CSV table of C-alpha atoms in Angstrom, one decimal:
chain,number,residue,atom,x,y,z
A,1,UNK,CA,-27.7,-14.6,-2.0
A,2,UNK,CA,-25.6,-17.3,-3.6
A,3,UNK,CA,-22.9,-14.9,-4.1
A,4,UNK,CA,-22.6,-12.6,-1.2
A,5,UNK,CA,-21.3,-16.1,1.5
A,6,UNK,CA,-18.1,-16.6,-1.5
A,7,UNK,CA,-17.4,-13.0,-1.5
A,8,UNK,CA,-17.8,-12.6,2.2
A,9,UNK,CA,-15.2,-15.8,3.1
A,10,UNK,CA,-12.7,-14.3,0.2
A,11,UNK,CA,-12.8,-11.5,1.8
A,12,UNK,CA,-12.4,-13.5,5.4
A,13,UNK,CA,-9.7,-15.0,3.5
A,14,UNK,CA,-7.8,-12.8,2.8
A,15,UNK,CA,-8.2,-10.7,5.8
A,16,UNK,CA,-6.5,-13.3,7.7
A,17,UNK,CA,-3.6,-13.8,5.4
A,18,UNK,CA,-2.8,-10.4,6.0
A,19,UNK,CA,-2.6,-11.0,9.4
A,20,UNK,CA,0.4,-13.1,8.9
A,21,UNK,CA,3.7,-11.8,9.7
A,22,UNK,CA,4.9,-13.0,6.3
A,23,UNK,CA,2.0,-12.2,4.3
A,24,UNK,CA,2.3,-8.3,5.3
A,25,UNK,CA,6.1,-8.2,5.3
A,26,UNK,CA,6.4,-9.9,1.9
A,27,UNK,CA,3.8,-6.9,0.5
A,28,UNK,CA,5.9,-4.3,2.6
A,29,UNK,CA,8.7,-5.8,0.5
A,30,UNK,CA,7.2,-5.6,-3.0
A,31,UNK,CA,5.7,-2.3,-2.6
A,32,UNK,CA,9.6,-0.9,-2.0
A,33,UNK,CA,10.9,-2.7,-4.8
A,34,UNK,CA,8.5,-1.4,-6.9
A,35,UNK,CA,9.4,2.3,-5.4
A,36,UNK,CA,12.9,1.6,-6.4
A,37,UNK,CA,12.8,-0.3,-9.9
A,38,UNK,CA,10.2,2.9,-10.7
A,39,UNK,CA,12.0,5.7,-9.8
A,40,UNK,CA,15.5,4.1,-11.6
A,41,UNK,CA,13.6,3.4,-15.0
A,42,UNK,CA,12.7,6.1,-18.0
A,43,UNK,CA,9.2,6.5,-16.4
A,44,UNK,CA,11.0,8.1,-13.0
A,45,UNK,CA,9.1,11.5,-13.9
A,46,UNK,CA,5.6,9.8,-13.9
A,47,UNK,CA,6.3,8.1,-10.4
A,48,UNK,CA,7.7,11.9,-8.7
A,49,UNK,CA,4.6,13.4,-10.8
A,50,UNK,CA,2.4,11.0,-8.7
A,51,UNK,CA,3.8,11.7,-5.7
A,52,UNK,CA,3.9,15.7,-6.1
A,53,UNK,CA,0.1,15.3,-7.5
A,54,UNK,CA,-2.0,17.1,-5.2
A,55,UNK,CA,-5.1,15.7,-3.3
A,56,UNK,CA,-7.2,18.8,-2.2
A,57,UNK,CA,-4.3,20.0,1.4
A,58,UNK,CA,-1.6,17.8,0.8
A,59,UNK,CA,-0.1,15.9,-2.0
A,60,UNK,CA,-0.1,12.1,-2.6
A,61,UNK,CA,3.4,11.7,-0.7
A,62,UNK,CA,2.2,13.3,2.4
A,63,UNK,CA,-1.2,12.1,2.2
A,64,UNK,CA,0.7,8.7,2.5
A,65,UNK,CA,3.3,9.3,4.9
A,66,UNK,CA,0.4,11.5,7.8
A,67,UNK,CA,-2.6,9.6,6.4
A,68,UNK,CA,-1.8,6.0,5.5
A,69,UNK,CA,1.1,5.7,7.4
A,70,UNK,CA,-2.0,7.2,10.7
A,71,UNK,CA,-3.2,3.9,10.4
A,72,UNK,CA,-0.5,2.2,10.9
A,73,UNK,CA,0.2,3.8,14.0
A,74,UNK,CA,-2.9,3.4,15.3
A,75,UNK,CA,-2.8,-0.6,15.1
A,76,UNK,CA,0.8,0.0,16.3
A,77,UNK,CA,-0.8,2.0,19.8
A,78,UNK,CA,-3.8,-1.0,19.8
A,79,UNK,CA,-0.8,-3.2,19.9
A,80,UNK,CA,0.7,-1.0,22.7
A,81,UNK,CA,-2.0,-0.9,24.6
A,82,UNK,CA,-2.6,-5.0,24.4
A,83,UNK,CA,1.1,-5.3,25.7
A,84,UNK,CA,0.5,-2.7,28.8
A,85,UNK,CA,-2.2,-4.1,29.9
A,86,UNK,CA,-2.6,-8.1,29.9
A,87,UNK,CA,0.7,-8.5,27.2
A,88,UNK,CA,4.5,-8.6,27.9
A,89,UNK,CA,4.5,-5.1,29.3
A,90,UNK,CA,2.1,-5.6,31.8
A,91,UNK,CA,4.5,-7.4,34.3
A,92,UNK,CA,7.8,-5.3,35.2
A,93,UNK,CA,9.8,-8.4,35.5
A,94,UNK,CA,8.8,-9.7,32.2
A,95,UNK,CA,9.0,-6.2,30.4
A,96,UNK,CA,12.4,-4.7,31.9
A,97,UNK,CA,14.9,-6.9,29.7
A,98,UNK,CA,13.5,-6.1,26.3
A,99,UNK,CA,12.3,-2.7,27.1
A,100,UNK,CA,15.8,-1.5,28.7
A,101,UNK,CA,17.4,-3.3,25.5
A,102,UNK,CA,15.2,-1.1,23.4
A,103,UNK,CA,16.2,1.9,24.6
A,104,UNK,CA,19.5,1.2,24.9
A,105,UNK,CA,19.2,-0.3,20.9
A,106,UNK,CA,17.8,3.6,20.4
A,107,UNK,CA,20.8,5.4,22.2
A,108,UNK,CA,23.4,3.5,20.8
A,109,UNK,CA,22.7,4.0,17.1
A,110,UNK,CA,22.3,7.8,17.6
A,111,UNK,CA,25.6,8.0,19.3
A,112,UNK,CA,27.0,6.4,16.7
A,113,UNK,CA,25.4,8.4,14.3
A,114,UNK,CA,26.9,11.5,15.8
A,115,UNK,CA,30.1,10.0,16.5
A,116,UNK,CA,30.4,9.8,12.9
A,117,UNK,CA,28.8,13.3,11.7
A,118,UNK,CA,30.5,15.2,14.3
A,119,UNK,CA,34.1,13.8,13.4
A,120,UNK,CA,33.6,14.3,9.8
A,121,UNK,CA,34.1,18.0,8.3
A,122,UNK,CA,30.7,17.6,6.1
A,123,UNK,CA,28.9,15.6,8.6
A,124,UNK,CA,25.5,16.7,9.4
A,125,UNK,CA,23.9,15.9,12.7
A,126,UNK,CA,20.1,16.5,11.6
A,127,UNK,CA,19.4,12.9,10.9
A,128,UNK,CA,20.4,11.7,14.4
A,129,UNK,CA,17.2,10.4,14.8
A,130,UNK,CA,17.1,7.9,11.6
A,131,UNK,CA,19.0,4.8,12.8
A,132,UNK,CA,17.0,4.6,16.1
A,133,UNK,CA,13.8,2.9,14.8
A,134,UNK,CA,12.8,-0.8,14.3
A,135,UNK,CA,10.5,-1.8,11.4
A,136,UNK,CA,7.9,-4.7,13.4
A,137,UNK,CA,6.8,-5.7,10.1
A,138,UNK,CA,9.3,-6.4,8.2
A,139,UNK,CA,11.4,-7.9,11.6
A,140,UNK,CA,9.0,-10.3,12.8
A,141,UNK,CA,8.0,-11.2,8.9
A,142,UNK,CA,11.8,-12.6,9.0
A,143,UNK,CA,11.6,-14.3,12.3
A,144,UNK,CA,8.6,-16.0,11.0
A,145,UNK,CA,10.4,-17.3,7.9
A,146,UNK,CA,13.4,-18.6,9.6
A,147,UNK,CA,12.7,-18.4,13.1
A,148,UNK,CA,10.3,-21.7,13.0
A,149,UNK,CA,10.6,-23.8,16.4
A,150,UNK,CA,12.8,-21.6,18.2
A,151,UNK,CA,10.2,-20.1,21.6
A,152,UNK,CA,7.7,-17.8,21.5
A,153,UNK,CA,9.1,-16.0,23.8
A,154,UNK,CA,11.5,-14.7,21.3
A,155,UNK,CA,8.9,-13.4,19.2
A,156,UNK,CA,7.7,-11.4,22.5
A,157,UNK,CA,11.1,-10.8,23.3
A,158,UNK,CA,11.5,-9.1,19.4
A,159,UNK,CA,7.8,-7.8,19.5
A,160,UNK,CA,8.0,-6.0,23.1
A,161,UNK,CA,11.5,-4.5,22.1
A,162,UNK,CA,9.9,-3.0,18.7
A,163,UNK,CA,6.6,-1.7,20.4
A,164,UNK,CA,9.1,0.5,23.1
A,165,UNK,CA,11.1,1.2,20.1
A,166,UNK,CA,7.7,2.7,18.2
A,167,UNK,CA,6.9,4.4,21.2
A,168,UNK,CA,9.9,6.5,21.4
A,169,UNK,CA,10.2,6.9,17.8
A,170,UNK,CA,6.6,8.3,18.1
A,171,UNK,CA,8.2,10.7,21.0
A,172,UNK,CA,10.9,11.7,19.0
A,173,UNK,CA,8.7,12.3,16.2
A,174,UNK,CA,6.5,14.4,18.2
A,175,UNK,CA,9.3,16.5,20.6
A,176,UNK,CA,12.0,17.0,17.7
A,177,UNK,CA,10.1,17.2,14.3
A,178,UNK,CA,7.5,19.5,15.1
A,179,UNK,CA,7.0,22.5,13.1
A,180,UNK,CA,5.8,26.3,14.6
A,181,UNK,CA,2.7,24.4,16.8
A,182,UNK,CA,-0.5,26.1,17.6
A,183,UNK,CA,-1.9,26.2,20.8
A,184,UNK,CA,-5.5,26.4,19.2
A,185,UNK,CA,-5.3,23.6,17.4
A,186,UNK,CA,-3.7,21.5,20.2
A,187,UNK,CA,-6.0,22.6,22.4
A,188,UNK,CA,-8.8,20.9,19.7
A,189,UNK,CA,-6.6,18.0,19.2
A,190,UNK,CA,-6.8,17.4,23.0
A,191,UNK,CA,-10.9,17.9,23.2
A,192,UNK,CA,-11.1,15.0,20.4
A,193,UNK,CA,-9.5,12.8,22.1
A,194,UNK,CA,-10.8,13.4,24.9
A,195,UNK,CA,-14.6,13.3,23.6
A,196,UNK,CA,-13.2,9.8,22.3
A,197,UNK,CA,-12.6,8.9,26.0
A,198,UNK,CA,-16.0,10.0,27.0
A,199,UNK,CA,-17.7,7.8,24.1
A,200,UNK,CA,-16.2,4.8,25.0
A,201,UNK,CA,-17.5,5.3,28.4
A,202,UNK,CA,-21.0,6.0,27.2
A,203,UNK,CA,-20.6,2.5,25.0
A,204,UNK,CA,-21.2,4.0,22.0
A,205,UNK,CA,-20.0,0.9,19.0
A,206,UNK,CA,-21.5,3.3,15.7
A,207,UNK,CA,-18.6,3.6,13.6
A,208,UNK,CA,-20.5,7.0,11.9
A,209,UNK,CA,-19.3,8.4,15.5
A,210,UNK,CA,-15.9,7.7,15.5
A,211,UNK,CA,-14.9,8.0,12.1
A,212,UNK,CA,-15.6,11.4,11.8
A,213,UNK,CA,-14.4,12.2,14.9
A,214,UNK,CA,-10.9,10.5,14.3
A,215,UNK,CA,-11.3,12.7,10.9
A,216,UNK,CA,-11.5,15.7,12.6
A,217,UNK,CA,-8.9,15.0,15.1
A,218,UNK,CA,-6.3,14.2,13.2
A,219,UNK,CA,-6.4,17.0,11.2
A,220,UNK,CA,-6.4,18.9,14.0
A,221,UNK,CA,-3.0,17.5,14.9
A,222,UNK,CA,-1.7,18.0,11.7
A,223,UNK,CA,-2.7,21.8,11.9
A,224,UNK,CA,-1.0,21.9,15.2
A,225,UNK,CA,2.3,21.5,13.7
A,226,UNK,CA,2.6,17.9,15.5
A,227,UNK,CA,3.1,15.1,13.0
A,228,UNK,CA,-0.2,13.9,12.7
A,229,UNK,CA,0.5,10.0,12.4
A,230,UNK,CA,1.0,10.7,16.4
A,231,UNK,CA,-2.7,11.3,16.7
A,232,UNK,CA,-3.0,7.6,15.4
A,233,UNK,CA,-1.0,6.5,18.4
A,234,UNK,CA,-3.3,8.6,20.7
A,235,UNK,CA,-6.5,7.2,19.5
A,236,UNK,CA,-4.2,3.9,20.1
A,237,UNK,CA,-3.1,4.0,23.6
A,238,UNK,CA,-7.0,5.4,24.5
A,239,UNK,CA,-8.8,2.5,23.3
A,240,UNK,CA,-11.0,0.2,25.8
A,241,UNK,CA,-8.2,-2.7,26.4
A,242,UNK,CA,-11.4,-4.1,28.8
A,243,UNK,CA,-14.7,-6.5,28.0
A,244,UNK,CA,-17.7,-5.2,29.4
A,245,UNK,CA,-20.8,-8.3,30.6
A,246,UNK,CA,-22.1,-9.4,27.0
A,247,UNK,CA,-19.3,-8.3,25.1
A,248,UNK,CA,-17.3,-11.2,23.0
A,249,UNK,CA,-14.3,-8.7,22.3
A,250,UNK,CA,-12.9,-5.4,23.6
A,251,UNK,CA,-12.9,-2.7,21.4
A,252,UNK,CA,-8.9,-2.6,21.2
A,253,UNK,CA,-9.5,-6.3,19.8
A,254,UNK,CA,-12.2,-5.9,17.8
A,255,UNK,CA,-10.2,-2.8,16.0
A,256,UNK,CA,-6.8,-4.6,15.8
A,257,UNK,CA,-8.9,-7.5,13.9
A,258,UNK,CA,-10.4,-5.0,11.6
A,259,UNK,CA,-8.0,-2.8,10.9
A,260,UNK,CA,-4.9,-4.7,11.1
A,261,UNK,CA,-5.2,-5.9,7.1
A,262,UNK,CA,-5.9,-2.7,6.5
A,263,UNK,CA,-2.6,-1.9,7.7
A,264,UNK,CA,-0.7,-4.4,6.7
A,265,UNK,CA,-1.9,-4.6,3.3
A,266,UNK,CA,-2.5,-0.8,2.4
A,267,UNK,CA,-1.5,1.5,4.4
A,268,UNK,CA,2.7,0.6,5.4
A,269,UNK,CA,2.7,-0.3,1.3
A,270,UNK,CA,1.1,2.7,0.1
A,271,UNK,CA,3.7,4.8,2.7
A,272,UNK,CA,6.5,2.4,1.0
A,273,UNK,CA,5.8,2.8,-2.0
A,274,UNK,CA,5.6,6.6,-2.3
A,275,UNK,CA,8.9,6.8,0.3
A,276,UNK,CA,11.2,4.0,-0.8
A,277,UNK,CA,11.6,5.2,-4.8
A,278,UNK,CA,15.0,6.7,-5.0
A,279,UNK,CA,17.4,7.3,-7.5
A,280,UNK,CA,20.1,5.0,-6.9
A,281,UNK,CA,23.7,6.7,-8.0
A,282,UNK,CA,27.3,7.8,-6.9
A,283,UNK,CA,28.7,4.1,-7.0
A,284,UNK,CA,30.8,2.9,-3.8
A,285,UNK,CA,31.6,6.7,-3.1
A,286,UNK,CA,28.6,7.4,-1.6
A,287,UNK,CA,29.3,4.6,1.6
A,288,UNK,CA,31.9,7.1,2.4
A,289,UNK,CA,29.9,10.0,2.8
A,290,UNK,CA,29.5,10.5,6.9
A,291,UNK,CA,25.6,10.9,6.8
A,292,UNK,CA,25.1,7.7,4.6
A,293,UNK,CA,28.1,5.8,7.3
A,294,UNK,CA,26.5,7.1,10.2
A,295,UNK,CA,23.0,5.8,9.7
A,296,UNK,CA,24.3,2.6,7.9
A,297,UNK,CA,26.6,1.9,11.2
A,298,UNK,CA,23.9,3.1,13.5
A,299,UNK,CA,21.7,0.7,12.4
A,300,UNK,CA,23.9,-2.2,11.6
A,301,UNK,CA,26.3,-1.9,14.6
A,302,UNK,CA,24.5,0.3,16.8
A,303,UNK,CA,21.2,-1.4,17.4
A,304,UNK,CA,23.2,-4.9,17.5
A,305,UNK,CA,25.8,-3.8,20.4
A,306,UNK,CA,22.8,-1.3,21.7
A,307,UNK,CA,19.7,-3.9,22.1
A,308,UNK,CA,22.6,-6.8,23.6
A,309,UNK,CA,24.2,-4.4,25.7
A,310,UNK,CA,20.9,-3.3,27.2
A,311,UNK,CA,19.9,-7.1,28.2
A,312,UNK,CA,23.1,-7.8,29.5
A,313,UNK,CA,22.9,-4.8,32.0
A,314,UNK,CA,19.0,-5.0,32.7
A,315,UNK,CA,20.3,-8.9,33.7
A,316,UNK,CA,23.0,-8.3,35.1
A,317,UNK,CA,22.5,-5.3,37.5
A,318,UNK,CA,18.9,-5.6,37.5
A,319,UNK,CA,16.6,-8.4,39.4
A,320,UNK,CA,15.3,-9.1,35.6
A,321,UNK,CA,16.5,-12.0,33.7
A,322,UNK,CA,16.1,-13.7,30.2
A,323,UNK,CA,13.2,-16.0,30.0
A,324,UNK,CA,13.9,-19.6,30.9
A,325,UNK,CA,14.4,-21.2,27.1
A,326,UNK,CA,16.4,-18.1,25.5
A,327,UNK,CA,19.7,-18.2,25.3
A,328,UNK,CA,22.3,-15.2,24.6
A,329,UNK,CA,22.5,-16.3,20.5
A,330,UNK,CA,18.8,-16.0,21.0
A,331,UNK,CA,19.1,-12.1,21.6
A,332,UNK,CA,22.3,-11.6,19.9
A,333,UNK,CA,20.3,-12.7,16.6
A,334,UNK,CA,17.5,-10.4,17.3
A,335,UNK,CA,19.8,-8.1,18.2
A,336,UNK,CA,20.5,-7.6,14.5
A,337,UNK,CA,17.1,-7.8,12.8
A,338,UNK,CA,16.2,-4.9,14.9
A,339,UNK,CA,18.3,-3.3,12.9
A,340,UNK,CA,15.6,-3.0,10.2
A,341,UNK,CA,14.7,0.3,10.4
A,342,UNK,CA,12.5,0.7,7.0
A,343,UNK,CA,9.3,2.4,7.4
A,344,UNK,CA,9.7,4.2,10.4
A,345,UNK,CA,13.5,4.9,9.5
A,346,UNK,CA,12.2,6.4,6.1
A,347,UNK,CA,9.5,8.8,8.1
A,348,UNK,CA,11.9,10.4,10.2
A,349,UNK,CA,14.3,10.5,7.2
A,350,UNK,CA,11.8,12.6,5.3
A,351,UNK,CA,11.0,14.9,8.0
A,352,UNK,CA,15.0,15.3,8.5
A,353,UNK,CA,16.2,16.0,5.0
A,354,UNK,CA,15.0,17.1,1.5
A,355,UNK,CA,17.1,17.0,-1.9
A,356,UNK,CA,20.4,15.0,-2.0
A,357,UNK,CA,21.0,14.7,1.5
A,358,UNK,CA,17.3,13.2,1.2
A,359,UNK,CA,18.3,10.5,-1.3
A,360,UNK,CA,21.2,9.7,0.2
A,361,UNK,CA,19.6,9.3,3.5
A,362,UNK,CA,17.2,7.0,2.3
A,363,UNK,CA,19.8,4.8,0.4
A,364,UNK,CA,21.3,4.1,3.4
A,365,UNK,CA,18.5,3.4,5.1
A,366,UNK,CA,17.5,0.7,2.5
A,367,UNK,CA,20.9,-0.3,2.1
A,368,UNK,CA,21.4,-0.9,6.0
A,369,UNK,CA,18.0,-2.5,6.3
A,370,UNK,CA,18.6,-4.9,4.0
A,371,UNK,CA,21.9,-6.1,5.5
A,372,UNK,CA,20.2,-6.3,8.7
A,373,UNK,CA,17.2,-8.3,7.2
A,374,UNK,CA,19.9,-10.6,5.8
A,375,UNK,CA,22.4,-10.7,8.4
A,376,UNK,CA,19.9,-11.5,11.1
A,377,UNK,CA,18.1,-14.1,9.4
A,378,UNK,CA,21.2,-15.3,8.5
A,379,UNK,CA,21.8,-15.8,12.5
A,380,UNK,CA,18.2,-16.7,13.7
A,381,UNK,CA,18.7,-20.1,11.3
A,382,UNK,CA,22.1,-20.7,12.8
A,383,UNK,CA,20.3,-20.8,16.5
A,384,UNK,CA,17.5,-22.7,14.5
A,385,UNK,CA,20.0,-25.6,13.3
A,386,UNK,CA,21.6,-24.8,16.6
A,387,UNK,CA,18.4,-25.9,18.8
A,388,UNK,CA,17.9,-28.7,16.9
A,389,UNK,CA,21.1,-30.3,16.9
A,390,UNK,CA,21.1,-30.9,20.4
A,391,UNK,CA,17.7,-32.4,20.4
A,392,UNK,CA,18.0,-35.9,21.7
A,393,UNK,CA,17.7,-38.2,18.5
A,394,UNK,CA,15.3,-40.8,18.6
C-alpha cells in the first residue's frame, strides 16, 4: 500500500506538467530535433528502417501520423467543442475577430504559395495547402515563455485563432487529400459515430465501450479513403460539452484531463519524431527553389499580413472589435507566431509530396517555423517590455 499513493502522485505529477503549454511544446521540440540530428548522422538508415518497419496494416510512420497523431485531434475537437459551447466561440461578438483573422491567415498564405509556384517554370501547386496551418502547441508554448503579464485575452485571442485554423486544416484534410473513398465504409464510419451519440445519451462512462468502439471507427475511416486522424475530430466535436445532476465533470472535461498528457507527451512527439527527420542538403540553393519559397513566404509573410489583415477588416467593417486591453502590436505579434505551422504543416506535407519534393517541403516547413517561433517571440517580448514601461512607477 505504501507504494501505490508515491506512484499514483508521480504519476498526478507529471500529468499535470504535461498540461503546461511549455512542458508539451518543449517535448514537441526535442522529439524534432532528435528526428533531424538522426536522420543527418551515419545511423540515418536505422531511423528510415524504423519508420518503414511494419506494424501488422501500416507501417510505424503512418501508424504515427493516422494513429498518434488521431489523438491529438481528438483533444484538439474536445478543445473545439469547449470553445463553441461556453469558450471564446460561443459568443459571435467575441469569436468574429480572431476567427475571420484565421481564415483570412489561411487564404493568404495559400495565395501566396501559388503566387509563387504558378510564376515559377518548375513551380508545383500541390502543396498549396502546407502554409495554411498553425501548430497550437508549439505557438502558445512560446507565448507562455515570453508572453508573461501581457492579458489573457491574447492567449484566447491566439488559442481561438489556432482552433478555426485546426478546423479548416481538418476540412482541407478531409475534402482535398482523400484517396478513392468507399461508400461502405463511410457509411460504417457514420453508424460509429453515431452509436457514440446514442451512448452518451444512455450515460454509459465504461471505457471497455468506447474504446473499442473508437477502435473500430477509426479504422473505418481510414478504409474509407478519408484521413483517419479526422475521425479523431469527429469523436471530438460529439462529445457531451454538458454536466448532468451528480456529475462533477462533463465528459468533454473529464477526457481533455485524461487524455490531454497523452497527447502532449506522446502522441504530437511520436508524429514528430517519425515526420520531422530529414536530410538536410543543397546549401542556400534550395531557398530558391519556388516550392521551398512559397511555403517559407506563405508562412512567414502570409499568415502575418493574412491573420492582421483579417482583424483589421472584421473591426473595421464589422460591429466586432478587439478586446478592451489588446492593442494592434498585440495581434501583429501573434500575427507572426501563427506562423508556426509544424505538426499540422508536416501532415499535409506528407500527404502532398513524396521523395525530394518531400524533403524539400518539409525543410521549409521547419525552416519557416522556426523563423516564426523566433521572430514572434522576438515581438511578444517587445509588447512585454512595452506594457511594462508605461506602468506608473511607484
Amino acid at each position: 500500500m505504501s507504494n501505490t499513493i508515491p506512484s499514483m502522485t508521480g504519476a498526478t505529477r507529471l500529468g499535470e506538467a504535461l498540461r503546461n503549454d511549455i512542458v508539451g511544446g518543449v517535448i514537441l521540440l526535442v522529439a524534432a530535433v532528435i528526428a533531424i540530428v538522426w536522420a543527418n548522422t551515419p545511423a540515418a538508415e536505422t531511423y528510415e528502417n524504423l519508420r518503414a518497419f511494419q506494424i501488422g496494416p501500416l507501417d510505424v510512420q503512418h501508424w504515427a501520423a493516422e494513429g498518434a497523431l488521431a489523438v491529438f485531434f481528438f483533444v484538439a475537437g474536445l478543445e473545439l467543442k469547449q470553445e463553441l459551447t461556453t469558450g471564446s466561440l460561443s459568443r459571435t461578438a467575441d469569436a468574429l475577430v480572431p476567427a475571420v483573422a484565421a481564415i483570412a491567415g489561411m487564404v493568404a498564405p495559400a495565395a501566396i504559395y501559388t503566387a509563387v509556384n504558378l510564376l515559377a517554370p518548375t513551380g508545383t501547386l500541390a502543396g498549396w495547402a502546407i502554409p495554411m496551418a498553425t501548430d497550437i502547441a508549439f505557438a502558445l508554448a512560446v507565448l507562455a515563455v515570453v508572453g508573461r503579464c501581457l492579458p489573457t485575452s491574447l492567449r484566447a485571442f491566439l488559442l481561438t485563432l489556432a482552433v478555426v485554423d485546426d478546423l479548416g486544416a481538418i476540412t482541407i484534410i478531409a475534402v482535398f487529400f482523400s484517396s478513392d473513398t468507399s461508400l461502405v465504409y463511410m457509411a460504417l464510419t457514420a453508424g460509429g459515430l453515431g452509436a457514440y451519440v446514442l451512448i452518451q445519451r444512455q450515460r454509459v462512462t465504461s471505457p471497455l465501450v468506447y474504446v473499442p468502439l473508437a477502435l473500430a471507427t477509426w479504422w473505418c475511416m481510414h478504409e474509407s479513403g478519408i484521413h483517419a486522424t479526422v475521425a479523431g475530430v469527429a469523436f471530438g466535436l460529439l462529445t457531451r460539452a454538458h454536466t448532468d445532476p451528480g456529475e462533477e465533470q462533463s465528459p468533454r472535461d473529464r477526457l481533455e484531463h485524461r487524455l490531454g498528457p497523452w497527447s502532449a507527451g506522446l502522441a504530437v512527439p511520436l508524429f514528430a519524431l517519425f515526420a520531422a527527420g530529414v536530410t538536410v542538403s543543397g546549401g542556400l540553393g534550395v531557398f530558391t527553389d519556388p516550392l521551398v519559397l512559397g511555403i517559407t513566404l506563405g508562412l512567414i509573410l502570409g499568415k502575418a499580413v493574412g491573420v492582421i489583415g483579417g482583424a483589421f477588416l472584421a473591426t473595421r467593417f464589422g460591429s466586432a472589435s478587439l478586446a478592451p486591453d489588446l492593442r494592434w502590436g498585440d495581434i501583429a505579434a501573434v500575427s507572426v507566431l501563427a506562423g508556426i505551422g509544424f505538426t499540422v504543416s508536416l501532415l499535409i506535407t506528407e500527404l502532398s509530396f513524396d521523395g525530394t519534393e518531400l524533403d524539400r517541403a518539409k525543410v521549409a516547413v521547419l525552416g519557416a517555423s522556426t523563423v516564426a517561433a523566433v521572430l514572434g517571440a522576438f515581438l511578444v517580448h517587445q509588447q512585454r517590455r512595452h506594457r511594462q514601461a508605461q506602468k506608473p512607477h511607484r
